[in-house]
C-alpha cells in the first residue's frame, strides 16, 4: 500500500504528533511519503519529507491572536493553487491528512478519498464542548480549510466514536518529572514585551518563557526568556511547578499528562482555541480570558491554588493507526 501522510506545519502540535505516528506507519511496511505544508512550526521531524510545500499558514500575532494582515500578505494564492493542482494525489492508495490543506483540496478536486486524523476533526464534532458564543466564520474555516471524506479526531477526552485521547509524544512519556520552583510559559501569540510587562508584576514568582520572537536567551527581573528548543521545552515542562500556555491542544494535553498545574489563555478570534478552552474548563482547568493587567488577579489566584488534575493518557497510537488502515482496507475491498 502506498500512503501519503500530509501534515499541517503551522504550529508545533501536528509535527509533534507525527513523530510518533510515522514510526507506527513504518512498522506496517507500507510505502510511505510525507508531505508538510506551512511555515510557522519550530519542531522538526527526523524523517525524510517528500513534499515540503508553502501551503496556507496562519501567522501568529503579538497581541493574543492571529495576525490576519501578515497572514494575508504571506498567502500566495497562485502558488497555493499550483501546489494543489500539481500534487500527484492519484499515485497513492491512501491519504492520511492532519489538517493539511494542499492534499485535502487536491483530493477533493480529483475525487480521491481523504482520511482526516486531527484535533480539528474532534473540535467540529457535534458532541464535543463548544464556547457559549457562536462563531459561524470560525466553524466554517475549520470545516473548509482541509476537507476530508472521513475523520478520526483527537481531544482531551474520548467524546465519542472515532474520537481518541491525545497522542502524547514518547519524549514526554519517557521523561522524568519533578516539581521545581518556576512556571513554564508558552504564549506564541503574545509579544515578549507584553509577557514581560505582565509577569514581572508578580514578585517572587519565577517564570521560564519560551518565545517565538527571540533568537537569543535572556533574563528580565524574575523571568528567563528562551528561544524555542524542543529538548529544553520538554525539560522545562517536566520539572516546573505549573504551565501557563495558550489553549491549543498538544501543550495542554502534555501538561495534563505530566500532572502539572495548568492555566490556558485562548487566542482571540480563534474558534478552535475557544472550543479547547470550553473543554478544559469542563475538566476543571482555569481559563484566563487574555493576558492583561485587569486579569492579573486571576493569575495570582492560580499561583496560590493547588488545582492539579490527575490524568493519564494511555499510549494508543498503534491502535489508532491499526484502525485507520483496517477500515481503509475494508473500504477499498468494498469499492
Short mmCIF file of C-alpha atoms in Angstrom, two decimals:
data_model
loop_
_atom_site.label_atom_id
_atom_site.label_comp_id
_atom_site.label_asym_id
_atom_site.label_seq_id
_atom_site.Cartn_x
_atom_site.Cartn_y
_atom_site.Cartn_z
CA UNK A 1 0.00 0.00 0.00
CA UNK A 2 1.32 3.44 -0.93
CA UNK A 3 0.35 6.09 1.62
CA UNK A 4 0.69 9.86 1.67
CA UNK A 5 0.74 11.29 5.19
CA UNK A 6 0.09 15.05 4.93
CA UNK A 7 0.85 17.26 7.93
CA UNK A 8 -0.02 20.86 8.74
CA UNK A 9 3.15 22.82 9.54
CA UNK A 10 1.54 25.81 11.28
CA UNK A 11 2.25 25.49 14.99
CA UNK A 12 4.11 22.60 16.58
CA UNK A 13 1.36 20.17 17.56
CA UNK A 14 0.81 18.48 14.22
CA UNK A 15 4.51 17.73 13.69
CA UNK A 16 4.99 16.66 17.31
CA UNK A 17 2.19 14.14 16.85
CA UNK A 18 3.69 12.96 13.56
CA UNK A 19 6.94 11.99 15.30
CA UNK A 20 5.00 9.12 16.95
CA UNK A 21 2.59 8.29 14.13
CA UNK A 22 5.22 7.87 11.39
CA UNK A 23 7.13 5.04 13.16
CA UNK A 24 3.83 3.17 13.59
CA UNK A 25 3.15 3.51 9.86
CA UNK A 26 6.67 2.30 9.08
CA UNK A 27 6.01 -0.82 11.16
CA UNK A 28 3.24 -1.73 8.72
CA UNK A 29 5.80 -1.99 5.89
CA UNK A 30 3.82 0.45 3.77
CA UNK A 31 5.34 2.65 1.10
CA UNK A 32 5.13 5.98 2.93
CA UNK A 33 5.60 9.51 1.59
CA UNK A 34 5.40 12.55 3.87
CA UNK A 35 4.05 15.97 2.96
CA UNK A 36 4.45 19.05 5.17
CA UNK A 37 2.97 22.44 4.33
CA UNK A 38 3.17 25.64 6.34
CA UNK A 39 5.84 27.91 7.75
CA UNK A 40 5.19 28.50 11.45
CA UNK A 41 6.49 25.33 13.14
CA UNK A 42 9.52 25.16 15.44
CA UNK A 43 9.52 21.35 15.64
CA UNK A 44 11.21 19.16 13.02
CA UNK A 45 10.52 15.53 12.20
CA UNK A 46 13.50 13.13 11.87
CA UNK A 47 12.18 11.53 8.70
CA UNK A 48 12.66 12.37 5.01
CA UNK A 49 9.98 14.73 3.69
CA UNK A 50 8.83 14.01 0.14
CA UNK A 51 6.91 17.25 -0.32
CA UNK A 52 7.79 20.47 1.55
CA UNK A 53 5.16 22.99 0.48
CA UNK A 54 4.27 26.55 1.39
CA UNK A 55 0.58 25.72 1.72
CA UNK A 56 -1.61 28.11 3.68
CA UNK A 57 -0.31 29.26 7.07
CA UNK A 58 -1.85 31.43 9.74
CA UNK A 59 0.77 33.83 11.15
CA UNK A 60 0.88 34.31 14.93
CA UNK A 61 0.47 37.91 16.04
CA UNK A 62 1.83 39.59 19.17
CA UNK A 63 -1.43 40.73 20.78
CA UNK A 64 -3.01 37.40 21.61
CA UNK A 65 -4.37 36.35 18.23
CA UNK A 66 -3.61 35.59 14.60
CA UNK A 67 -2.05 38.45 12.60
CA UNK A 68 -4.59 38.48 9.76
CA UNK A 69 -2.78 41.18 7.76
CA UNK A 70 0.55 39.30 7.77
CA UNK A 71 -1.36 36.08 7.04
CA UNK A 72 -2.91 37.76 4.00
CA UNK A 73 0.44 39.15 2.80
CA UNK A 74 2.13 35.76 3.18
CA UNK A 75 -0.62 33.97 1.27
CA UNK A 76 0.25 33.41 -2.37
CA UNK A 77 -2.99 32.23 -3.91
CA UNK A 78 -1.45 31.40 -7.30
CA UNK A 79 1.27 29.30 -5.69
CA UNK A 80 -1.26 27.53 -3.48
CA UNK A 81 -3.41 26.66 -6.49
CA UNK A 82 -0.34 25.38 -8.33
CA UNK A 83 0.63 23.17 -5.38
CA UNK A 84 -2.89 21.74 -5.20
CA UNK A 85 -3.11 21.01 -8.93
CA UNK A 86 0.41 19.59 -9.30
CA UNK A 87 0.33 17.21 -6.32
CA UNK A 88 0.26 13.63 -7.78
CA UNK A 89 -2.52 12.53 -5.46
CA UNK A 90 -3.61 9.72 -7.82
CA UNK A 91 -0.33 7.88 -7.16
CA UNK A 92 -1.47 6.92 -3.65
CA UNK A 93 -3.75 4.22 -2.32
CA UNK A 94 -4.45 6.13 0.91
CA UNK A 95 -4.13 9.75 2.01
CA UNK A 96 -3.99 10.45 5.76
CA UNK A 97 -4.39 14.13 6.46
CA UNK A 98 -3.62 16.09 9.64
CA UNK A 99 -5.45 19.35 8.83
CA UNK A 100 -3.27 19.93 5.76
CA UNK A 101 -4.98 21.96 3.00
CA UNK A 102 -2.97 21.18 -0.15
CA UNK A 103 -3.53 17.42 -0.17
CA UNK A 104 -7.11 17.79 1.12
CA UNK A 105 -8.12 20.07 -1.74
CA UNK A 106 -6.13 18.04 -4.27
CA UNK A 107 -8.19 15.03 -3.19
CA UNK A 108 -11.42 16.99 -3.41
CA UNK A 109 -10.67 18.24 -6.93
CA UNK A 110 -9.70 14.77 -8.17
CA UNK A 111 -12.45 12.91 -6.27
CA UNK A 112 -9.90 10.96 -4.23
CA UNK A 113 -10.82 9.76 -0.74
CA UNK A 114 -9.03 11.63 2.06
CA UNK A 115 -8.89 10.38 5.66
CA UNK A 116 -8.54 13.01 8.37
CA UNK A 117 -6.61 12.39 11.60
CA UNK A 118 -6.53 15.63 13.54
CA UNK A 119 -7.60 17.52 16.61
CA UNK A 120 -9.70 19.81 14.43
CA UNK A 121 -11.87 16.85 13.37
CA UNK A 122 -12.82 16.34 17.01
CA UNK A 123 -13.40 20.06 17.65
CA UNK A 124 -16.11 20.30 14.98
CA UNK A 125 -17.78 17.04 16.04
CA UNK A 126 -21.29 17.72 17.40
CA UNK A 127 -20.72 16.10 20.80
CA UNK A 128 -17.57 17.95 21.88
CA UNK A 129 -17.56 21.08 24.12
CA UNK A 130 -18.22 24.42 22.45
CA UNK A 131 -17.97 28.01 23.73
CA UNK A 132 -21.17 29.85 24.65
CA UNK A 133 -20.56 32.44 21.94
CA UNK A 134 -21.27 31.03 18.50
CA UNK A 135 -18.69 31.66 15.75
CA UNK A 136 -20.05 30.80 12.32
CA UNK A 137 -16.93 32.00 10.50
CA UNK A 138 -14.67 30.01 12.81
CA UNK A 139 -16.74 26.88 12.26
CA UNK A 140 -16.65 27.37 8.50
CA UNK A 141 -12.85 27.75 8.48
CA UNK A 142 -12.39 24.54 10.45
CA UNK A 143 -14.71 22.65 8.07
CA UNK A 144 -13.43 24.10 4.78
CA UNK A 145 -9.71 24.63 5.43
CA UNK A 146 -8.76 20.96 4.89
CA UNK A 147 -11.92 19.00 3.94
CA UNK A 148 -11.86 15.21 4.32
CA UNK A 149 -14.25 12.38 3.49
CA UNK A 150 -13.82 10.52 6.78
CA UNK A 151 -12.30 11.71 10.02
CA UNK A 152 -10.69 10.44 13.19
CA UNK A 153 -10.40 13.03 15.94
CA UNK A 154 -8.16 13.64 18.94
CA UNK A 155 -9.34 15.55 22.01
CA UNK A 156 -8.78 15.88 25.75
CA UNK A 157 -11.39 13.13 26.26
CA UNK A 158 -12.75 10.35 24.05
CA UNK A 159 -16.05 12.11 23.45
CA UNK A 160 -17.42 9.55 21.00
CA UNK A 161 -16.71 7.01 18.29
CA UNK A 162 -13.53 7.77 16.38
CA UNK A 163 -12.55 10.49 18.86
CA UNK A 164 -9.45 9.41 20.76
CA UNK A 165 -7.49 10.79 23.69
CA UNK A 166 -4.30 12.73 22.82
CA UNK A 167 -1.25 11.19 21.21
CA UNK A 168 1.34 12.18 23.82
CA UNK A 169 4.76 12.02 22.23
CA UNK A 170 7.19 9.42 23.51
CA UNK A 171 9.66 12.10 24.65
CA UNK A 172 7.07 13.33 27.14
CA UNK A 173 6.08 9.82 28.26
CA UNK A 174 9.69 8.84 28.94
CA UNK A 175 10.84 11.97 30.74
CA UNK A 176 11.32 12.04 34.50
CA UNK A 177 9.30 14.71 36.26
CA UNK A 178 9.81 16.74 39.41
CA UNK A 179 8.25 19.91 40.83
CA UNK A 180 10.56 22.90 40.66
CA UNK A 181 10.07 26.48 41.82
CA UNK A 182 9.29 28.08 38.44
CA UNK A 183 6.44 28.18 35.92
CA UNK A 184 6.82 27.32 32.23
CA UNK A 185 5.18 29.73 29.78
CA UNK A 186 4.36 29.26 26.08
CA UNK A 187 2.20 32.04 24.60
CA UNK A 188 3.34 32.41 20.97
CA UNK A 189 0.61 34.88 20.01
CA UNK A 190 1.86 37.49 22.52
CA UNK A 191 4.94 39.67 22.20
CA UNK A 192 7.82 39.24 24.61
CA UNK A 193 7.27 42.82 25.77
CA UNK A 194 3.66 42.11 26.71
CA UNK A 195 4.53 38.88 28.54
CA UNK A 196 7.39 40.53 30.47
CA UNK A 197 5.26 43.52 31.45
CA UNK A 198 2.54 41.32 32.95
CA UNK A 199 4.55 38.52 34.54
CA UNK A 200 7.11 40.85 36.12
CA UNK A 201 4.28 42.29 38.25
CA UNK A 202 4.17 39.05 40.24
CA UNK A 203 7.09 39.49 42.61
CA UNK A 204 8.79 36.38 43.90
CA UNK A 205 7.37 34.16 41.14
CA UNK A 206 9.90 32.73 38.69
CA UNK A 207 8.93 32.22 35.06
CA UNK A 208 10.61 30.40 32.18
CA UNK A 209 9.17 31.81 28.95
CA UNK A 210 9.65 30.08 25.60
CA UNK A 211 9.38 32.67 22.85
CA UNK A 212 8.86 32.55 19.08
CA UNK A 213 10.04 36.14 18.90
CA UNK A 214 13.67 35.88 20.05
CA UNK A 215 16.82 34.21 18.71
CA UNK A 216 18.76 34.52 21.97
CA UNK A 217 18.10 33.63 25.61
CA UNK A 218 17.97 36.50 28.11
CA UNK A 219 16.87 37.45 31.63
CA UNK A 220 14.47 40.15 32.78
CA UNK A 221 13.81 40.60 36.50
CA UNK A 222 12.13 37.34 37.65
CA UNK A 223 11.82 35.94 34.12
CA UNK A 224 14.05 33.77 31.94
CA UNK A 225 13.24 34.08 28.24
CA UNK A 226 14.39 31.25 25.99
CA UNK A 227 14.25 30.71 22.26
CA UNK A 228 12.20 27.71 21.17
CA UNK A 229 14.06 24.45 21.60
CA UNK A 230 12.26 21.12 21.76
CA UNK A 231 14.51 19.41 24.30
CA UNK A 232 14.70 22.47 26.55
CA UNK A 233 10.93 22.91 26.45
CA UNK A 234 10.27 19.29 27.41
CA UNK A 235 12.79 19.57 30.30
CA UNK A 236 11.17 22.80 31.46
CA UNK A 237 7.67 21.30 31.47
CA UNK A 238 8.81 18.13 33.23
CA UNK A 239 10.43 20.00 36.13
CA UNK A 240 8.23 23.09 36.52
CA UNK A 241 5.62 23.91 39.14
CA UNK A 242 2.94 24.74 36.59
CA UNK A 243 2.35 25.62 32.94
CA UNK A 244 0.80 28.79 31.52
CA UNK A 245 0.03 28.41 27.83
CA UNK A 246 -2.39 29.06 25.01
CA UNK A 247 -5.48 26.91 24.59
CA UNK A 248 -4.00 24.86 21.79
CA UNK A 249 -4.15 21.10 22.03
CA UNK A 250 -0.75 19.46 22.43
CA UNK A 251 0.81 21.60 25.16
CA UNK A 252 -2.26 21.49 27.48
CA UNK A 253 -2.58 17.73 26.84
CA UNK A 254 1.09 17.20 27.70
CA UNK A 255 0.74 19.36 30.81
CA UNK A 256 -2.22 17.26 31.97
CA UNK A 257 -0.36 14.02 31.29
CA UNK A 258 2.65 15.28 33.24
CA UNK A 259 0.39 16.08 36.19
CA UNK A 260 1.24 19.79 36.11
CA UNK A 261 -0.90 22.64 37.32
CA UNK A 262 -2.27 24.28 34.19
CA UNK A 263 -3.78 27.58 33.12
CA UNK A 264 -4.74 28.33 29.50
CA UNK A 265 -5.29 31.59 27.62
CA UNK A 266 -7.22 31.06 24.35
CA UNK A 267 -6.16 33.10 21.32
CA UNK A 268 -8.54 35.88 20.35
CA UNK A 269 -10.68 35.18 17.31
CA UNK A 270 -9.53 31.56 17.12
CA UNK A 271 -12.55 29.31 17.31
CA UNK A 272 -10.58 26.11 17.82
CA UNK A 273 -8.89 27.51 20.92
CA UNK A 274 -12.19 28.81 22.27
CA UNK A 275 -13.56 25.27 21.95
CA UNK A 276 -10.47 23.88 23.67
CA UNK A 277 -10.93 26.38 26.47
CA UNK A 278 -14.51 25.20 26.92
CA UNK A 279 -13.33 21.58 27.14
CA UNK A 280 -10.53 22.41 29.59
CA UNK A 281 -12.91 24.45 31.75
CA UNK A 282 -15.24 21.44 31.98
CA UNK A 283 -12.26 19.40 33.23
CA UNK A 284 -11.52 21.95 35.96
CA UNK A 285 -8.67 23.82 34.28
CA UNK A 286 -8.82 27.58 34.97
CA UNK A 287 -9.04 29.79 31.88
CA UNK A 288 -7.66 33.33 31.71
CA UNK A 289 -9.54 35.46 29.17
CA UNK A 290 -6.47 37.36 27.96
CA UNK A 291 -3.03 38.44 29.15
CA UNK A 292 -3.91 41.84 30.54
CA UNK A 293 -3.31 43.68 33.79
CA UNK A 294 -7.02 43.63 34.57
CA UNK A 295 -6.84 39.82 34.71
CA UNK A 296 -3.73 39.73 36.92
CA UNK A 297 -5.76 38.67 39.95
CA UNK A 298 -6.87 35.54 38.08
CA UNK A 299 -3.23 34.64 37.56
CA UNK A 300 -2.39 35.37 41.20
CA UNK A 301 -5.23 33.11 42.38
CA UNK A 302 -3.98 30.30 40.13
CA UNK A 303 -0.48 30.55 41.54
CA UNK A 304 -1.83 30.29 45.08
CA UNK A 305 -4.16 27.35 44.47
CA UNK A 306 -3.41 23.68 44.01
CA UNK A 307 -5.67 22.60 41.17
CA UNK A 308 -3.60 19.84 39.60
CA UNK A 309 -5.75 17.41 37.63
CA UNK A 310 -4.64 13.80 37.87
CA UNK A 311 -4.98 12.28 34.41
CA UNK A 312 -3.06 9.69 32.43
CA UNK A 313 -3.37 9.36 28.68
CA UNK A 314 -2.64 5.78 27.55
CA UNK A 315 -0.41 5.20 24.55
CA UNK A 316 -2.92 4.26 21.85
CA UNK A 317 -1.02 5.48 18.78
CA UNK A 318 -0.58 1.96 17.39
CA UNK A 319 -4.29 1.23 17.91
CA UNK A 320 -5.31 4.38 16.03
CA UNK A 321 -3.05 3.56 13.08
CA UNK A 322 -4.32 -0.04 13.03
CA UNK A 323 -7.94 1.10 12.97
CA UNK A 324 -7.37 3.60 10.15
CA UNK A 325 -5.53 1.06 7.98
CA UNK A 326 -8.01 -1.75 8.67
CA UNK A 327 -11.05 0.38 7.84
CA UNK A 328 -9.32 1.83 4.77
CA UNK A 329 -8.58 -1.70 3.53
CA UNK A 330 -12.18 -2.79 4.04
CA UNK A 331 -13.42 0.30 2.19
CA UNK A 332 -11.13 -0.45 -0.75
CA UNK A 333 -12.35 -4.05 -0.88
CA UNK A 334 -15.97 -2.88 -0.83
CA UNK A 335 -15.21 -0.42 -3.59
#
